[in-house]
Structures are given as structure tokens and as C-alpha cells.
mmCIF file of N, CA and C and ligand atoms in Angstrom:
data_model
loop_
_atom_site.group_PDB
_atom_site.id
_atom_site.type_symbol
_atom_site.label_atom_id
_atom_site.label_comp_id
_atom_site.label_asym_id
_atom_site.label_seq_id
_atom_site.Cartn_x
_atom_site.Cartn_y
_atom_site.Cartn_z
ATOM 1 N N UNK A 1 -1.770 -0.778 -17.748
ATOM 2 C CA UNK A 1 -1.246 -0.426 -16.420
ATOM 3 C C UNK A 1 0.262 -0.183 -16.515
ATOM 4 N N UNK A 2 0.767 1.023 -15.762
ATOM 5 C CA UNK A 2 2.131 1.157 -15.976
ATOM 6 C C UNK A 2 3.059 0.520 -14.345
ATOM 7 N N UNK A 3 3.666 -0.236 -15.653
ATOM 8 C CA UNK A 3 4.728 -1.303 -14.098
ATOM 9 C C UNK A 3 5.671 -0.451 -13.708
ATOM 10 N N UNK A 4 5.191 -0.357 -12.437
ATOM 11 C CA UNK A 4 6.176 0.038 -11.569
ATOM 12 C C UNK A 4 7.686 -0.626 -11.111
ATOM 13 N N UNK A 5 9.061 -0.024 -11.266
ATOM 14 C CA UNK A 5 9.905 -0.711 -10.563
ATOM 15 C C UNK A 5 9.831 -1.081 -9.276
ATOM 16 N N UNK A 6 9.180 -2.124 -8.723
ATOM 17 C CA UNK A 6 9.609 -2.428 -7.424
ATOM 18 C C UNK A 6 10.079 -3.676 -7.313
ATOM 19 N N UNK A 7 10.646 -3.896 -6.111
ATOM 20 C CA UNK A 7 11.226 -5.242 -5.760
ATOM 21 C C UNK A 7 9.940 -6.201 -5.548
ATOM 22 N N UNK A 8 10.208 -7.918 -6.024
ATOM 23 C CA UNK A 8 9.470 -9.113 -5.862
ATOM 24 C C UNK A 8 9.751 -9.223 -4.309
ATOM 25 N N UNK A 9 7.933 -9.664 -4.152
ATOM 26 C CA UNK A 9 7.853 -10.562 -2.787
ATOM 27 C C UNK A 9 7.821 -11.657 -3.301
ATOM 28 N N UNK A 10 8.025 -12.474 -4.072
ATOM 29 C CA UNK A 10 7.969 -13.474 -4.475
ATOM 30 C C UNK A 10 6.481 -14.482 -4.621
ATOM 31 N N UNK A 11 5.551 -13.843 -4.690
ATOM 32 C CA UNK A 11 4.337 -14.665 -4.346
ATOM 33 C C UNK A 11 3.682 -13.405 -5.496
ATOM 34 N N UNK A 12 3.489 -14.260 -6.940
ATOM 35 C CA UNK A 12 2.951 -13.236 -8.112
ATOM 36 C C UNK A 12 1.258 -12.533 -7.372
ATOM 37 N N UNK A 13 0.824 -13.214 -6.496
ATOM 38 C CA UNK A 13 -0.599 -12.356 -6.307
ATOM 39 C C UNK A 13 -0.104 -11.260 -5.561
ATOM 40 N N UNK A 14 0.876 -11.025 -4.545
ATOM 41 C CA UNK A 14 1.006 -9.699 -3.810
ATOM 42 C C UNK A 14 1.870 -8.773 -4.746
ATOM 43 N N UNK A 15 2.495 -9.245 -5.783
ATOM 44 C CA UNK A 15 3.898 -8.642 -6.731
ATOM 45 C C UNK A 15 2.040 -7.647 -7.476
ATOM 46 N N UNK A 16 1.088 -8.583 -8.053
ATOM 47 C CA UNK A 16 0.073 -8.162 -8.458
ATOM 48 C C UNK A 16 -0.807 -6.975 -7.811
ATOM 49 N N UNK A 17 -0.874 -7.021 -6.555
ATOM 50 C CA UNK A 17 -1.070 -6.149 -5.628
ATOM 51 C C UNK A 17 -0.920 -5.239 -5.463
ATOM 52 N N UNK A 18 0.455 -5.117 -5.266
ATOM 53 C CA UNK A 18 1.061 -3.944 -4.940
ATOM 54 C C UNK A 18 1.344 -2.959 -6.370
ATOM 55 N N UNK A 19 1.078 -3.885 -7.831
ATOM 56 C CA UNK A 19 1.255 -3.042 -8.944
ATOM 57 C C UNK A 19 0.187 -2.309 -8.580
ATOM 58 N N UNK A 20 -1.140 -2.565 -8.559
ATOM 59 C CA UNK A 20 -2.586 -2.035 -8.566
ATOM 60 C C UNK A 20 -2.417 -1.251 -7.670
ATOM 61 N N UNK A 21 -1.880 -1.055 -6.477
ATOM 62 C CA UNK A 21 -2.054 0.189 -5.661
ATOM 63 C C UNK A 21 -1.070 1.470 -6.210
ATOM 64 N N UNK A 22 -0.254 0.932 -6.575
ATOM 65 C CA UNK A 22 0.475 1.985 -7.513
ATOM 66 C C UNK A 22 0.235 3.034 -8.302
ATOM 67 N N UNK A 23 -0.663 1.515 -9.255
ATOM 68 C CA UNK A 23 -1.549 2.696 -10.659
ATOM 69 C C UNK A 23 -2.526 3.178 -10.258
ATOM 70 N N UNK A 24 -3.178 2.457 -9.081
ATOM 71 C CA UNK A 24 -4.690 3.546 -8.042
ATOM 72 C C UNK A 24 -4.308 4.567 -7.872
ATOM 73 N N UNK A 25 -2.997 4.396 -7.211
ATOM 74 C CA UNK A 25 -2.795 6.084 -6.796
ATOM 75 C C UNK A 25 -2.198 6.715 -7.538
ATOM 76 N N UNK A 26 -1.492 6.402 -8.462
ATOM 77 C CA UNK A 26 -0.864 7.484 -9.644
ATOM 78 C C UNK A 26 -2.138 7.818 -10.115
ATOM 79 N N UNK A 27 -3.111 7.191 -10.797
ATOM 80 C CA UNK A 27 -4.017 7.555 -11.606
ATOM 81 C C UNK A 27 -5.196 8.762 -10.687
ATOM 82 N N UNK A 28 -4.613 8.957 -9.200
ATOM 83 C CA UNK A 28 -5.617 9.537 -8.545
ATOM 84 C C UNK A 28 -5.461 10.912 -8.923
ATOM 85 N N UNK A 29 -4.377 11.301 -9.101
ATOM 86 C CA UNK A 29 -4.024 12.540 -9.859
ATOM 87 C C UNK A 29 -4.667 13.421 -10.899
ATOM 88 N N UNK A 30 -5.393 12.369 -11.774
ATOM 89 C CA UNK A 30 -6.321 13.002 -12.743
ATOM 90 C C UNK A 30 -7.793 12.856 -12.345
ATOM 91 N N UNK A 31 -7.866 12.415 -11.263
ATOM 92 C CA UNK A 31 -9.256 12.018 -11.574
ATOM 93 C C UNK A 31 -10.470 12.729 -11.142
ATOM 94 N N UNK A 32 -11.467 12.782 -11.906
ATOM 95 C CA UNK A 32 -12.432 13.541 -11.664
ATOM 96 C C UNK A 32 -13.271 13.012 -10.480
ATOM 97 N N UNK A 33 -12.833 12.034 -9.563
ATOM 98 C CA UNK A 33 -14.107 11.691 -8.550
ATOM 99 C C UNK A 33 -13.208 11.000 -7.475
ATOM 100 N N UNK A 34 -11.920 12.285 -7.455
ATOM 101 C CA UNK A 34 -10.947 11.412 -6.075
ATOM 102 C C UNK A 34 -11.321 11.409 -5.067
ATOM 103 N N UNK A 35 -12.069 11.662 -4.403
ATOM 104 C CA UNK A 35 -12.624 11.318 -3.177
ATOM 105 C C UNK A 35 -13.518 10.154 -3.019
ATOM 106 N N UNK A 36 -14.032 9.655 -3.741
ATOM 107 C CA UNK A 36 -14.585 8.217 -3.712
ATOM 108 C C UNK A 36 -13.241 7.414 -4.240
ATOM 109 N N UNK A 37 -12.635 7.393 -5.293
ATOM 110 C CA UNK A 37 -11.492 6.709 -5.551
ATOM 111 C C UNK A 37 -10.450 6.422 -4.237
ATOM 112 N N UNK A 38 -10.145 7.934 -3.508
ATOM 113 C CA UNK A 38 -9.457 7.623 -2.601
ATOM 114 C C UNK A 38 -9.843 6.239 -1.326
ATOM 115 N N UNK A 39 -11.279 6.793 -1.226
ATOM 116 C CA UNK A 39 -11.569 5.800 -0.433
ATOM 117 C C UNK A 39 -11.974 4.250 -0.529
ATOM 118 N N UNK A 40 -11.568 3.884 -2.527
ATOM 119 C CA UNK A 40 -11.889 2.492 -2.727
ATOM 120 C C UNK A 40 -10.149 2.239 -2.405
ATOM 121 N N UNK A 41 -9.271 3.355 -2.792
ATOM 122 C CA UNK A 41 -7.955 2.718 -2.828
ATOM 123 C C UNK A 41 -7.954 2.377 -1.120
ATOM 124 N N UNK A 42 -7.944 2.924 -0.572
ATOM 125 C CA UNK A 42 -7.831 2.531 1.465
ATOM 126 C C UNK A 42 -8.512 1.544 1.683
ATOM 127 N N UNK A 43 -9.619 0.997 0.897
ATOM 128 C CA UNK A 43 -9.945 -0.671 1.177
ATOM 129 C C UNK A 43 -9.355 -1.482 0.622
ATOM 130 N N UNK A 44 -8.813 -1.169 -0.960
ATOM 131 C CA UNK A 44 -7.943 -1.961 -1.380
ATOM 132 C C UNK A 44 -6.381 -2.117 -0.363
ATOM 133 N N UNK A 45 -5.721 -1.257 0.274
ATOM 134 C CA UNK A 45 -5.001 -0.894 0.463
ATOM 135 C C UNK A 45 -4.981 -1.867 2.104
ATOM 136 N N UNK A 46 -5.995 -1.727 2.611
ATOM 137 C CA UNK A 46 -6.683 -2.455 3.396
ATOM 138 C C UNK A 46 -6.790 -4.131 3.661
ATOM 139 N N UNK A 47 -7.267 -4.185 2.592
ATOM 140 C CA UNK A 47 -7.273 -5.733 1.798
ATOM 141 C C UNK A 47 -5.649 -6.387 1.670
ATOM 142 N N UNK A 48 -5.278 -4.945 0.725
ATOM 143 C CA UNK A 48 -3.695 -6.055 0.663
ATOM 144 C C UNK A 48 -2.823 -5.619 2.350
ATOM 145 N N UNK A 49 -3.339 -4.929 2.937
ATOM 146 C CA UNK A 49 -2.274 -4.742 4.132
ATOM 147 C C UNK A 49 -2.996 -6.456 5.463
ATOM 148 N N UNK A 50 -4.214 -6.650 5.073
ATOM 149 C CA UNK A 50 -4.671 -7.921 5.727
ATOM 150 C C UNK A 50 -4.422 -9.032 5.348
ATOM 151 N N UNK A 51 -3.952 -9.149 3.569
ATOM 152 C CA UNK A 51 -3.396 -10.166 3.311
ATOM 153 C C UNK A 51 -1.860 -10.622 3.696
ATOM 154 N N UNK A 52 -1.272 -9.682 3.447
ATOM 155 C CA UNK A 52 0.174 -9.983 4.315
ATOM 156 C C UNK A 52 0.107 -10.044 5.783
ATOM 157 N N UNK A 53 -0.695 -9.866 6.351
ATOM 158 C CA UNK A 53 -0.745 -9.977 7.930
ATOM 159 C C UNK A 53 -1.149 -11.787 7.815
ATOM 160 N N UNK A 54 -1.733 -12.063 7.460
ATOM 161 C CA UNK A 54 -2.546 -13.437 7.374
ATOM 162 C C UNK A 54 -1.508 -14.596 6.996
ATOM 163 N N UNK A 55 -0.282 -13.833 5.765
ATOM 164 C CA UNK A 55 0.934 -14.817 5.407
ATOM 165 C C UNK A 55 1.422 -14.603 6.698
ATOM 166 N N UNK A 56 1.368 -13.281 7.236
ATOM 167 C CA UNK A 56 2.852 -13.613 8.715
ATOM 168 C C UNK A 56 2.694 -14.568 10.246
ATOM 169 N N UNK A 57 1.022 -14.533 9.927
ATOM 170 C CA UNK A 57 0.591 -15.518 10.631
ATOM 171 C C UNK A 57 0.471 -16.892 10.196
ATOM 172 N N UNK A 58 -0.015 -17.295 9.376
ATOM 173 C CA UNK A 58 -0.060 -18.448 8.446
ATOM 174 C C UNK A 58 1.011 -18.862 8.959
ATOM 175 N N UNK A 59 2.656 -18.084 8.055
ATOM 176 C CA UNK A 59 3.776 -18.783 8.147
ATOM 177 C C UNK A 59 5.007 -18.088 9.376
ATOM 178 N N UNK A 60 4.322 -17.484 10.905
ATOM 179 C CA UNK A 60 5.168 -17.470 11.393
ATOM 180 C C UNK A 60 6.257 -16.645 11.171
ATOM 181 N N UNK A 61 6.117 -15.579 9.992
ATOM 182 C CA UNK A 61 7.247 -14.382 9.653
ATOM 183 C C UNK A 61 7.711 -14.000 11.076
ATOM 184 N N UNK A 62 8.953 -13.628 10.835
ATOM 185 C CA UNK A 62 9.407 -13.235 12.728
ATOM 186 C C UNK A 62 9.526 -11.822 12.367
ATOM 187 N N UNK A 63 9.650 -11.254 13.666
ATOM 188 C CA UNK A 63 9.937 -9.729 13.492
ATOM 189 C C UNK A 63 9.471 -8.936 12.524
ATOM 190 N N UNK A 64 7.692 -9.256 12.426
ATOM 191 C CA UNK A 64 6.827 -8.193 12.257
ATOM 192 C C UNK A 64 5.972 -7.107 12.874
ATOM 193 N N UNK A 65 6.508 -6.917 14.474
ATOM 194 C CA UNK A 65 5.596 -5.626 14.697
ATOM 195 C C UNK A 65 5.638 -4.639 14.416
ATOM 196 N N UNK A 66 7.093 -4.003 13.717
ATOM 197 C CA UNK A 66 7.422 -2.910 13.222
ATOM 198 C C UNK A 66 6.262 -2.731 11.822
ATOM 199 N N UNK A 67 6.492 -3.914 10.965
ATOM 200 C CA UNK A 67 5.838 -3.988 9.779
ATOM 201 C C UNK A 67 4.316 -3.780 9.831
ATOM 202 N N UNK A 68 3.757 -4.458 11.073
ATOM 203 C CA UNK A 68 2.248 -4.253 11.099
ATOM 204 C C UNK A 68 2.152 -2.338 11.292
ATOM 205 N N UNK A 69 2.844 -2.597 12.171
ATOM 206 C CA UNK A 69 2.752 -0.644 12.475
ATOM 207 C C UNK A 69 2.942 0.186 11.899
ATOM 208 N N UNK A 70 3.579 0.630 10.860
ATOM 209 C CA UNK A 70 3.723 0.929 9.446
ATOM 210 C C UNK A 70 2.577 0.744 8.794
ATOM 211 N N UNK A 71 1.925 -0.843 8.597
ATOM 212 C CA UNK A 71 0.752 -0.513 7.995
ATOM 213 C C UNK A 71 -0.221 0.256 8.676
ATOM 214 N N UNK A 72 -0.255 0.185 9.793
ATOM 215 C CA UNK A 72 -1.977 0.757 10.810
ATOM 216 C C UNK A 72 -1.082 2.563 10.354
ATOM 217 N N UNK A 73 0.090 2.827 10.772
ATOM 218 C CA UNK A 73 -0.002 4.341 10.112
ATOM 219 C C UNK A 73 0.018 4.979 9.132
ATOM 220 N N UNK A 74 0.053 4.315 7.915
ATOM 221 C CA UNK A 74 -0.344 4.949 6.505
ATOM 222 C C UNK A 74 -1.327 4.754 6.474
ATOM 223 N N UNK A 75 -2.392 3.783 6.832
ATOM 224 C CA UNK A 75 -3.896 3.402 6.421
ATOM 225 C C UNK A 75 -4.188 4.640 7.593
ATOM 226 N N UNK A 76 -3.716 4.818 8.335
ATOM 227 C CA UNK A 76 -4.206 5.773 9.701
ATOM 228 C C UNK A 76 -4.494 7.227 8.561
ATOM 229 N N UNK A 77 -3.151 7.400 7.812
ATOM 230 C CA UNK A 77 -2.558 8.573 7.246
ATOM 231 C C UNK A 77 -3.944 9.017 6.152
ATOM 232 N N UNK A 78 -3.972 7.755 5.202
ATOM 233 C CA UNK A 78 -4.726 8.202 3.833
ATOM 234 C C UNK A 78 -6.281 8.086 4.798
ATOM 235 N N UNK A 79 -6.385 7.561 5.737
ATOM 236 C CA UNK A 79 -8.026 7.733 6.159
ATOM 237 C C UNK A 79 -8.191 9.626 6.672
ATOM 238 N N UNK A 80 -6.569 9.701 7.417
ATOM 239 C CA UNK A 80 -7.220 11.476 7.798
ATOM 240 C C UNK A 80 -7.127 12.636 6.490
ATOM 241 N N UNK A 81 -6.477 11.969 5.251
ATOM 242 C CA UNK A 81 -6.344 12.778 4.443
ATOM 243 C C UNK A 81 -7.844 12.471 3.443
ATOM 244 N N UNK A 82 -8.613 11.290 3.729
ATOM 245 C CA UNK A 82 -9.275 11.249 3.031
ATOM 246 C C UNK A 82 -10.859 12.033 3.555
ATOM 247 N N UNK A 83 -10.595 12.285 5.000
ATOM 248 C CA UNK A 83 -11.587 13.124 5.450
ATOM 249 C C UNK A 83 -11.742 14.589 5.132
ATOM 250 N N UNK A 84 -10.077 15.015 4.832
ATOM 251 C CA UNK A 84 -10.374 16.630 4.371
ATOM 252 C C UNK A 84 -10.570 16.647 3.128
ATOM 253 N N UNK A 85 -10.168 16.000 2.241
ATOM 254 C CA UNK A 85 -10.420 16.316 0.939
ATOM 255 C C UNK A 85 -11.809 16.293 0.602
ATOM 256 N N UNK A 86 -12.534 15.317 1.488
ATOM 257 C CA UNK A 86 -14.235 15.167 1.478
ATOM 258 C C UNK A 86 -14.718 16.583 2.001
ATOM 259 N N UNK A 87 -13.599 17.117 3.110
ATOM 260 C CA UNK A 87 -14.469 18.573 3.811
ATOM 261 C C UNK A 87 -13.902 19.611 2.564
ATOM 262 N N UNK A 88 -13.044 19.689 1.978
ATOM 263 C CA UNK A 88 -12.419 20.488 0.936
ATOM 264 C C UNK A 88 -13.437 20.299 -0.155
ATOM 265 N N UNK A 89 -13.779 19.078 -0.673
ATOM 266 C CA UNK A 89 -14.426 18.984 -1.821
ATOM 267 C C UNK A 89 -16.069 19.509 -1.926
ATOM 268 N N UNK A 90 -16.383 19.191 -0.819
ATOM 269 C CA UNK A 90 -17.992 19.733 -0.032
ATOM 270 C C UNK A 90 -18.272 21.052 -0.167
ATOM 271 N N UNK A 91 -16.810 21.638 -0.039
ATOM 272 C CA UNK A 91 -16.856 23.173 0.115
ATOM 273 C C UNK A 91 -16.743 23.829 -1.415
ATOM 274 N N UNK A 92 -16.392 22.832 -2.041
ATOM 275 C CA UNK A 92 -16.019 23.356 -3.559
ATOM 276 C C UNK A 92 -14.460 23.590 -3.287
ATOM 277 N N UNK A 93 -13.936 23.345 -2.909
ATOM 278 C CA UNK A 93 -12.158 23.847 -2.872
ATOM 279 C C UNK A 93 -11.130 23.262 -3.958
ATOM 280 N N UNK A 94 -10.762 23.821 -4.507
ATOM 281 C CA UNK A 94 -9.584 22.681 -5.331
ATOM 282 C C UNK A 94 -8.942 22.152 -4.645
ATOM 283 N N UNK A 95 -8.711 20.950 -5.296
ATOM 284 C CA UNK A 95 -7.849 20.013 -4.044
ATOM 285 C C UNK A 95 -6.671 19.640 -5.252
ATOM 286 N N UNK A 96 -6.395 19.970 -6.006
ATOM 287 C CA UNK A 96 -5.261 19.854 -7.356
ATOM 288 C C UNK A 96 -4.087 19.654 -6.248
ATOM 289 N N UNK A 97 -3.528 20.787 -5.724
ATOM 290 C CA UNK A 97 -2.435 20.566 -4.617
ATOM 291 C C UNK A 97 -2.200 19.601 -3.521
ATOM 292 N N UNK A 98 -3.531 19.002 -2.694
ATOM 293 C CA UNK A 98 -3.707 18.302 -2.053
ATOM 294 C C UNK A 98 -3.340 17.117 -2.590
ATOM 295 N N UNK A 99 -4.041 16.776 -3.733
ATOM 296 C CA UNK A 99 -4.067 15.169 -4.620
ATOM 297 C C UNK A 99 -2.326 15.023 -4.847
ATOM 298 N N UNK A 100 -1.689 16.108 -5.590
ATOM 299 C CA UNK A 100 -0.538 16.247 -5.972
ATOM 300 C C UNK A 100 0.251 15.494 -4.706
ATOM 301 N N UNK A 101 0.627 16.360 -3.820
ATOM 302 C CA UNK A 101 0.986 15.930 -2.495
ATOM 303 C C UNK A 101 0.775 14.462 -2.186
ATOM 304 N N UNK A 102 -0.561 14.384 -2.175
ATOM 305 C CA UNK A 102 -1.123 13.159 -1.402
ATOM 306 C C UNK A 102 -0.281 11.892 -2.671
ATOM 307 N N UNK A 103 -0.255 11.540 -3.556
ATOM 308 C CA UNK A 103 0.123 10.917 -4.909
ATOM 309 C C UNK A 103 1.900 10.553 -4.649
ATOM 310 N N UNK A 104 2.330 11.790 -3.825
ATOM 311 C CA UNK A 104 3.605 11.973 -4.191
ATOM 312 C C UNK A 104 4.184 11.222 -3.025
ATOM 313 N N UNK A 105 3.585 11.602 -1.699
ATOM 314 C CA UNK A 105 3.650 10.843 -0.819
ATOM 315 C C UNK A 105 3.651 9.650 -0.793
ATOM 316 N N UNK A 106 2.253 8.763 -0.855
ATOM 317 C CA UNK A 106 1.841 7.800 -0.950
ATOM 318 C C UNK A 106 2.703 6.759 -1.923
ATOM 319 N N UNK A 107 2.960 7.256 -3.355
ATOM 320 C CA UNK A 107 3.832 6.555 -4.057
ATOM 321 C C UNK A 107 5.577 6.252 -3.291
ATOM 322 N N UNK A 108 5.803 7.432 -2.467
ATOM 323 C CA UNK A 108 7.202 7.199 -2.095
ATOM 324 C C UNK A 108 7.072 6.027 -0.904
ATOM 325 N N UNK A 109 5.708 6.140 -0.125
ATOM 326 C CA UNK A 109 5.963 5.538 0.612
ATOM 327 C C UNK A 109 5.655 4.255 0.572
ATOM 328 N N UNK A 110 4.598 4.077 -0.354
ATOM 329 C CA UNK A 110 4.644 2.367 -1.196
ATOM 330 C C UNK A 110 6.028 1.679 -1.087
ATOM 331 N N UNK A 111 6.555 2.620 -2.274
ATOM 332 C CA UNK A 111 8.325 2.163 -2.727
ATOM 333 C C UNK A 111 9.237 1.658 -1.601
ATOM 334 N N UNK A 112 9.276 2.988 -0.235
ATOM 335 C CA UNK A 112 9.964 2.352 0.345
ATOM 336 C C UNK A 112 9.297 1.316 1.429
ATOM 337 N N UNK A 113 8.250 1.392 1.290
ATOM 338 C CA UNK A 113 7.546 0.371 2.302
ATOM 339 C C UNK A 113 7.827 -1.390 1.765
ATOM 340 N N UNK A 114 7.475 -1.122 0.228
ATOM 341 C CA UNK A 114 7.727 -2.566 -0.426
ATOM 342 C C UNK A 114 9.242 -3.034 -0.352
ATOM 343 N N UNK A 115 10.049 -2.258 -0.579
ATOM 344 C CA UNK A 115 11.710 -2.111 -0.154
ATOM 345 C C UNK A 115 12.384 -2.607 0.943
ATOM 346 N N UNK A 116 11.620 -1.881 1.766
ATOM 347 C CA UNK A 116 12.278 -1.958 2.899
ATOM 348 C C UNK A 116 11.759 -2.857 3.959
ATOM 349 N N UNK A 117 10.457 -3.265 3.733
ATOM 350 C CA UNK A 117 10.134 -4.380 4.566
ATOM 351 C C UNK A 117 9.126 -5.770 3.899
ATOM 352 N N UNK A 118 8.415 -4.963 2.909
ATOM 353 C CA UNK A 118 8.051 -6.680 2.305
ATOM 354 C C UNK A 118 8.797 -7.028 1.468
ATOM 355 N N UNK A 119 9.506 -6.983 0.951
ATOM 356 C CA UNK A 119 10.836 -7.813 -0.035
ATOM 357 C C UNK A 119 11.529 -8.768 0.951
ATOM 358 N N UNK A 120 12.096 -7.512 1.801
ATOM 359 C CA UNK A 120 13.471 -8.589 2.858
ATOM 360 C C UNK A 120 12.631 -9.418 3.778
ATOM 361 N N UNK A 121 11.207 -9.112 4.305
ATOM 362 C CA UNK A 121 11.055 -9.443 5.300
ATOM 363 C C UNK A 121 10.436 -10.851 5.044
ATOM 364 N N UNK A 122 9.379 -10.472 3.837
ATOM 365 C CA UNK A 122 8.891 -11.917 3.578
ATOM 366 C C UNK A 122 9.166 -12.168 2.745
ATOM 367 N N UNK A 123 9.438 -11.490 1.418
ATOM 368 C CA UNK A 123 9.723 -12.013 0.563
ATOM 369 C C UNK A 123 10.823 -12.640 0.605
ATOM 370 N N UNK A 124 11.550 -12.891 1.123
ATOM 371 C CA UNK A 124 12.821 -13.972 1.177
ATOM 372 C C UNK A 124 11.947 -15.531 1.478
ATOM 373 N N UNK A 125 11.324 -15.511 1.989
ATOM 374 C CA UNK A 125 10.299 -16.994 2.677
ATOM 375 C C UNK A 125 9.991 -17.536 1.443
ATOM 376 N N UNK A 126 9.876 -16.837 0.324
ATOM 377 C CA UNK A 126 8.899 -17.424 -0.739
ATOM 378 C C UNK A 126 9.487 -17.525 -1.646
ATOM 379 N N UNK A 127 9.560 -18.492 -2.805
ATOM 380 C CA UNK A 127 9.834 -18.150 -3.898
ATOM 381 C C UNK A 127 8.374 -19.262 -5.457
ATOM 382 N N UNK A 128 8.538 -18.299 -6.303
ATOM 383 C CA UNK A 128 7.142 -18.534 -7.148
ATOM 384 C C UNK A 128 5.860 -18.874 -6.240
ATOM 385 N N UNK A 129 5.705 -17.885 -5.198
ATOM 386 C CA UNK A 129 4.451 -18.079 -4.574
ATOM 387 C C UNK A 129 4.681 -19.751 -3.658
ATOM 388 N N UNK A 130 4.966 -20.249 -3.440
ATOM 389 C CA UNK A 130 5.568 -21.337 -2.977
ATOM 390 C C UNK A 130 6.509 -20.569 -1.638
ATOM 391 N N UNK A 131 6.174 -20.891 -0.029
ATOM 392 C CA UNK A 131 6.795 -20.925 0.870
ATOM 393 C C UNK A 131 7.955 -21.984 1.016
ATOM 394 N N UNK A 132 9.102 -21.359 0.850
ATOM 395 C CA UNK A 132 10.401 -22.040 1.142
ATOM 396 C C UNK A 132 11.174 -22.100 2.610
ATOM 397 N N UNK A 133 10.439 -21.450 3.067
ATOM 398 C CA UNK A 133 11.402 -21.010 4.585
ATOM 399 C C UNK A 133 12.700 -20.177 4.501
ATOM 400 N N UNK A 134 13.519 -19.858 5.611
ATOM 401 C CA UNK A 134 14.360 -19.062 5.549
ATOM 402 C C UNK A 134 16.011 -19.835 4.878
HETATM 403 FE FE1 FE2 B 201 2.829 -4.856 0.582
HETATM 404 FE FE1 FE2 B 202 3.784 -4.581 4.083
#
């Protein structure tokens, strides 16, 4: 698996996480059966966007509605992109450009999503997976 630079949330299972959605979607680029792939990555994607909801409840994170909303619109995003590529692929269409796009996107917006709001937001709470408070 190729490690991605991103910033620690401090809790090695989501640092783990968020590598795997990375290499899901880089690797979607080649793959011969992206339209089922796409749609295991949006449950994975799914999975880890419910697990951080569950820490902000668990531990009370403040000033997450921005953060939840962000997640409901990329999962919103890769579910409508994952419907055309199914109507594209049905049809026989190359979707080479689409995937490209979709890869390029998705990776930027990982980056700055992990950046810009799970690092500072929770990841400050934690350190070695261990809740420290603020
Ligand atoms: Fe995350
Ligand atoms: Fe997040």
C-alpha cells in the first residue's frame, strides 16, 4: 500500500482508515471492475465517515456540524457519480476520463478534508488512540 502524506488524527485505527481510502481510490484508476469497486469504496467510506461521527458523540467534539456536512456531501457526491458510471458502463462507454476525474477529485478532497477538519478538529482530543481532552 502506498502511504499517503497526510496529517495524524491521532487514534492509529482512523490514521489506518483513511490510508485505505486513499489506496481504494487511487487504485480505482486502473481497475477493471470500477463500478463495483466504486461502490465498495462509498461503504467503506461510509463506515469510516460513521466512525468519526460516533467519536464526536462518544466524546462530545464541539463544533461539528460543519464536519458532519461535508461528510453527507461527498458521500452525496461519489453516490451520484457512482450512478452514471453504472449508466455509462451499461452502455459500453469509456469511462477512462470519468475515473480520471473522479480519482483526482476525491483524492484532493480526502487531503483537504483530513487537513482541514479531522486533524484540528479531533485529532487534537487524542493522542496514541487514547482521548486526552482539549
Ligand atoms: Fe476522516
Ligand atoms: Fe471527517
Amino acid at each position: 500500500m502506498v502511504r499517503e502524506n497526510i496529517p495524524s488524527v491521532n487514534i492509529p485505527e482512523m490514521d489506518e482508515q483513511h490510508q485505505e481510502l486513499f489506496s481504494a481510490v487511487t487504485a480505482l484508476k486502473d481497475s477493471a471492475n470500477c463500478v463495483e469497486e466504486l461502490g465498495q469504496i462509498i461503504d467503506a467510506v461510509d463506515a469510516h465517515f460513521k466512525a468519526e461521527e460516533a467519536l464526536f458523540e462518544k466524546y462530545q467534539i464541539p463544533n461539528v456540524i460543519t464536519h458532519r456536512s461535508e461528510h453527507m456531501k461527498f458521500l452525496a457526491t461519489l453516490q451520484k457519480k457512482h450512478a452514471e458510471l453504472s449508466t455509462k458502463d451499461e452502455a459500453k462507454e469509456d469511462l477512462s476520463t470519468d475515473l480520471e476525474q473522479l480519482v483526482k477529485s476525491s483524492v484532493k478532497w480526502l487531503k483537504i478534508h483530513t487537513n482541514a477538519y479531522d486533524a484540528p478538529q479531533y485529532g487534537t482530543f487524542f493522542k496514541d488512540g487514547e482521548y486526552i481532552g482539549n
